[in-house]
């Protein structure tokens, strides 16, 4: 436990970045079918997960026709091991077991999503590892349908 560095705030943002709109609605709905949607820019080819309404690289408008389905497999681009979490009132709670949050680039995607990495000892987690999604037993069309990622895939 000697290598734990105390921080005053979260050193990363765990969550999705999206622009609200039909894309996000579709993305969440399709999760019920265990499908992960992205948007592929027809101009520059950049692929976003979750899908969005405008390309952040070249500002091309993205629509229904630019939606693309991605596999639930990808590479762990980077990760962080959390030992505490916020309780919603600005206080840190000790997690007991460390939690790994990974930045994952799905196959065919250019943007990353942030998801918990489980089924692995946090000490064994490595950048560049292959990971795959673990779905909830009953998917309902909500973000929580993607429970976490685990090592594997391909
Ligand atoms: Zn573009």
XYZ file of C-alpha atoms in Angstrom, residues 1-73:
73
model
C 0.000 0.000 0.000
C 3.114 2.224 0.037
C 2.694 3.434 -3.537
C -0.676 5.083 -3.016
C -0.571 8.795 -3.736
C -3.327 10.772 -2.050
C -5.216 13.124 -4.378
C -7.647 15.905 -3.578
C -9.838 15.302 -6.589
C -10.408 12.724 -9.278
C -7.445 12.556 -11.689
C -9.669 11.422 -14.554
C -13.245 11.663 -15.681
C -14.995 8.335 -15.673
C -17.934 8.463 -17.975
C -19.040 8.969 -21.512
C -18.694 12.114 -23.523
C -21.553 12.645 -25.889
C -23.636 15.223 -27.591
C -27.252 14.652 -26.761
C -29.631 13.764 -29.547
C -31.122 10.847 -31.386
C -27.673 9.237 -31.585
C -27.423 8.802 -27.834
C -31.005 7.578 -27.635
C -30.289 4.967 -30.292
C -27.022 4.006 -28.638
C -28.743 3.314 -25.327
C -31.700 1.513 -26.972
C -29.408 -0.787 -28.959
C -27.583 -1.803 -25.791
C -30.698 -3.823 -24.944
C -29.849 -5.957 -28.021
C -26.220 -6.095 -26.929
C -25.220 -3.936 -29.859
C -22.755 -1.073 -29.553
C -23.283 1.733 -32.044
C -20.832 4.333 -33.207
C -20.793 7.075 -35.852
C -18.309 6.953 -38.686
C -17.546 10.301 -40.282
C -18.033 9.992 -44.077
C -15.520 12.776 -44.645
C -12.498 11.952 -42.473
C -13.359 8.414 -41.377
C -13.075 9.072 -37.634
C -15.357 6.694 -35.731
C -16.990 7.818 -32.510
C -18.402 5.686 -29.727
C -21.001 6.569 -28.556
C -22.282 8.037 -31.827
C -22.533 11.792 -32.123
C -24.212 14.370 -34.293
C -21.148 16.181 -35.597
C -17.574 15.177 -36.263
C -15.250 16.858 -33.782
C -12.371 16.667 -36.268
C -13.838 18.089 -39.453
C -17.303 19.310 -38.311
C -19.180 17.159 -40.811
C -22.771 16.567 -39.715
C -23.352 12.927 -38.770
C -26.720 11.263 -39.105
C -28.603 7.985 -39.105
C -26.760 6.841 -42.252
C -23.407 7.162 -40.490
C -24.247 4.797 -37.646
C -22.061 1.740 -37.524
C -22.069 -1.290 -35.256
C -18.945 -2.142 -33.284
C -17.912 -5.368 -31.691
C -17.647 -5.455 -27.941
C -13.931 -6.063 -28.244
